Amino acid sequence: MKKTSKGEKISAAMKGRKLTEEHKEKLSKAKLGKARAESTKEKIKKTLLGQKIDTLKQDHPLILKTHNSRSHLTAENVKEIRDLYTNAKSNSIRKLAKEFNVSRHTIHSIVTYRTWNQL
């Protein structure tokens, strides 16, 4: 029988439970203003990207804008976003979204190659 850690036991016990709106609000207020350590930020980044983290740290090719004609970003912007996110430790999706004036979802989609992928 596999030994489960304390965190895994808690996770299994909490599976399927829904938080009330009041509880969600209290949790968000409790976390407000807390700065995360660099190691924590790296763990979050690895969690968000999953298995793709190993393939992302490479030179990102330019992709022509003709594939995404309605985009607010240019191919140079996309290349810069990927380079900044994967190669600089202090850059987060939130910071890049604010810098390029797009949503966090857009930045995440670009970094994970869901949009602006090589055709």
mmCIF file of C-alpha atoms in Angstrom:
data_model
loop_
_atom_site.group_PDB
_atom_site.id
_atom_site.type_symbol
_atom_site.label_atom_id
_atom_site.label_comp_id
_atom_site.label_asym_id
_atom_site.label_seq_id
_atom_site.Cartn_x
_atom_site.Cartn_y
_atom_site.Cartn_z
ATOM 1 C CA MET A 1 0.000 0.000 0.000
ATOM 2 C CA LYS A 2 1.314 3.419 -0.963
ATOM 3 C CA LYS A 3 2.030 5.847 1.877
ATOM 4 C CA THR A 4 0.246 9.142 1.404
ATOM 5 C CA SER A 5 1.552 12.404 2.728
ATOM 6 C CA LYS A 6 -0.392 14.728 4.978
ATOM 7 C CA GLY A 7 -1.042 17.113 2.065
ATOM 8 C CA GLU A 8 -2.371 14.295 -0.127
ATOM 9 C CA LYS A 9 -4.732 13.163 2.634
ATOM 10 C CA ILE A 10 -6.088 16.671 3.090
ATOM 11 C CA SER A 11 -6.439 17.097 -0.658
ATOM 12 C CA ALA A 12 -8.387 13.842 -0.952
ATOM 13 C CA ALA A 13 -10.660 14.803 1.936
ATOM 14 C CA MET A 14 -11.408 18.220 0.443
ATOM 15 C CA LYS A 15 -12.064 16.906 -3.075
ATOM 16 C CA GLY A 16 -15.483 17.880 -4.379
ATOM 17 C CA ARG A 17 -16.196 20.453 -1.666
ATOM 18 C CA LYS A 18 -17.363 23.902 -2.722
ATOM 19 C CA LEU A 19 -16.326 27.046 -0.874
ATOM 20 C CA THR A 20 -18.971 29.592 0.024
ATOM 21 C CA GLU A 21 -18.658 33.115 -1.355
ATOM 22 C CA GLU A 22 -18.016 34.396 2.166
ATOM 23 C CA HIS A 23 -15.176 31.890 2.650
ATOM 24 C CA LYS A 24 -13.638 32.811 -0.725
ATOM 25 C CA GLU A 25 -13.745 36.480 0.237
ATOM 26 C CA LYS A 26 -12.051 35.818 3.578
ATOM 27 C CA LEU A 27 -9.313 33.781 1.869
ATOM 28 C CA SER A 28 -8.636 36.518 -0.673
ATOM 29 C CA LYS A 29 -8.420 39.167 2.082
ATOM 30 C CA ALA A 30 -6.026 36.997 4.091
ATOM 31 C CA LYS A 31 -3.662 36.632 1.111
ATOM 32 C CA LEU A 32 -3.857 40.306 0.095
ATOM 33 C CA GLY A 33 -0.517 42.091 0.068
ATOM 34 C CA LYS A 34 1.652 39.072 0.809
ATOM 35 C CA ALA A 35 4.773 38.860 -1.316
ATOM 36 C CA ARG A 36 5.815 35.427 -2.534
ATOM 37 C CA ALA A 37 9.374 34.176 -2.454
ATOM 38 C CA GLU A 38 11.197 33.561 -5.741
ATOM 39 C CA SER A 39 11.190 29.811 -5.097
ATOM 40 C CA THR A 40 7.401 29.901 -4.647
ATOM 41 C CA LYS A 41 6.994 31.870 -7.884
ATOM 42 C CA GLU A 42 9.083 29.269 -9.720
ATOM 43 C CA LYS A 43 6.917 26.455 -8.324
ATOM 44 C CA ILE A 44 3.758 28.244 -9.439
ATOM 45 C CA LYS A 45 5.233 28.769 -12.903
ATOM 46 C CA LYS A 46 6.125 25.065 -13.152
ATOM 47 C CA THR A 47 2.634 24.092 -12.010
ATOM 48 C CA LEU A 48 0.967 26.354 -14.576
ATOM 49 C CA LEU A 49 3.110 25.155 -17.457
ATOM 50 C CA GLY A 50 3.333 21.478 -16.491
ATOM 51 C CA GLN A 51 5.471 19.323 -18.785
ATOM 52 C CA LYS A 52 5.993 22.207 -21.227
ATOM 53 C CA ILE A 53 8.451 23.977 -18.896
ATOM 54 C CA ASP A 54 11.396 21.975 -20.278
ATOM 55 C CA THR A 55 10.655 22.798 -23.911
ATOM 56 C CA LEU A 56 10.017 26.509 -23.348
ATOM 57 C CA LYS A 57 13.542 27.597 -22.405
ATOM 58 C CA GLN A 58 14.851 27.925 -25.914
ATOM 59 C CA ASP A 59 15.094 30.503 -28.655
ATOM 60 C CA HIS A 60 11.582 31.425 -29.745
ATOM 61 C CA PRO A 61 11.074 31.852 -33.500
ATOM 62 C CA LEU A 62 9.242 34.787 -35.036
ATOM 63 C CA ILE A 63 5.781 33.997 -36.363
ATOM 64 C CA LEU A 64 4.290 36.131 -39.093
ATOM 65 C CA LYS A 65 1.323 38.300 -38.168
ATOM 66 C CA THR A 66 -0.692 37.136 -41.190
ATOM 67 C CA HIS A 67 -1.825 34.078 -39.193
ATOM 68 C CA ASN A 68 -3.291 36.324 -36.494
ATOM 69 C CA SER A 69 -4.441 39.406 -38.393
ATOM 70 C CA ARG A 70 -6.792 40.715 -35.670
ATOM 71 C CA SER A 71 -4.172 40.490 -32.941
ATOM 72 C CA HIS A 72 -3.121 43.500 -30.898
ATOM 73 C CA LEU A 73 0.357 42.033 -30.590
ATOM 74 C CA THR A 74 3.012 41.723 -33.229
ATOM 75 C CA ALA A 75 5.271 38.754 -33.794
ATOM 76 C CA GLU A 76 8.100 40.686 -32.120
ATOM 77 C CA ASN A 77 5.890 41.253 -29.065
ATOM 78 C CA VAL A 78 5.095 37.541 -28.838
ATOM 79 C CA LYS A 79 8.761 36.581 -29.114
ATOM 80 C CA GLU A 80 9.633 39.140 -26.438
ATOM 81 C CA ILE A 81 6.862 37.884 -24.122
ATOM 82 C CA ARG A 82 8.064 34.289 -24.396
ATOM 83 C CA ASP A 83 11.686 35.296 -23.871
ATOM 84 C CA LEU A 84 10.873 37.471 -20.859
ATOM 85 C CA TYR A 85 8.643 34.881 -19.227
ATOM 86 C CA THR A 86 10.825 31.832 -19.696
ATOM 87 C CA ASN A 87 14.262 33.395 -19.212
ATOM 88 C CA ALA A 88 13.694 36.053 -16.526
ATOM 89 C CA LYS A 89 12.783 34.809 -13.072
ATOM 90 C CA SER A 90 11.071 37.987 -11.867
ATOM 91 C CA ASN A 91 8.569 38.268 -14.727
ATOM 92 C CA SER A 92 5.081 37.004 -14.028
ATOM 93 C CA ILE A 93 2.074 36.655 -16.297
ATOM 94 C CA ARG A 94 0.405 39.519 -14.443
ATOM 95 C CA LYS A 95 3.350 41.895 -14.979
ATOM 96 C CA LEU A 96 3.634 41.021 -18.655
ATOM 97 C CA ALA A 97 -0.111 41.461 -19.175
ATOM 98 C CA LYS A 98 0.053 44.930 -17.678
ATOM 99 C CA GLU A 99 3.168 45.831 -19.682
ATOM 100 C CA PHE A 100 1.696 44.742 -23.043
ATOM 101 C CA ASN A 101 -1.850 45.884 -22.180
ATOM 102 C CA VAL A 102 -3.510 42.504 -22.755
ATOM 103 C CA SER A 103 -5.248 40.030 -20.459
ATOM 104 C CA ARG A 104 -3.462 37.473 -18.303
ATOM 105 C CA HIS A 105 -5.205 34.741 -20.262
ATOM 106 C CA THR A 106 -3.663 36.072 -23.481
ATOM 107 C CA ILE A 107 -0.164 35.982 -21.991
ATOM 108 C CA HIS A 108 -0.703 32.469 -20.627
ATOM 109 C CA SER A 109 -1.981 31.282 -24.017
ATOM 110 C CA ILE A 110 1.062 32.757 -25.754
ATOM 111 C CA VAL A 111 3.549 31.244 -23.287
ATOM 112 C CA THR A 112 1.972 27.795 -23.506
ATOM 113 C CA TYR A 113 1.761 27.995 -27.330
ATOM 114 C CA ARG A 114 -2.044 27.764 -27.423
ATOM 115 C CA THR A 115 -2.086 30.903 -29.535
ATOM 116 C CA TRP A 116 0.684 32.130 -31.809
ATOM 117 C CA ASN A 117 1.904 28.561 -32.227
ATOM 118 C CA GLN A 118 4.201 27.494 -35.036
ATOM 119 C CA LEU A 119 2.226 26.404 -38.052
#
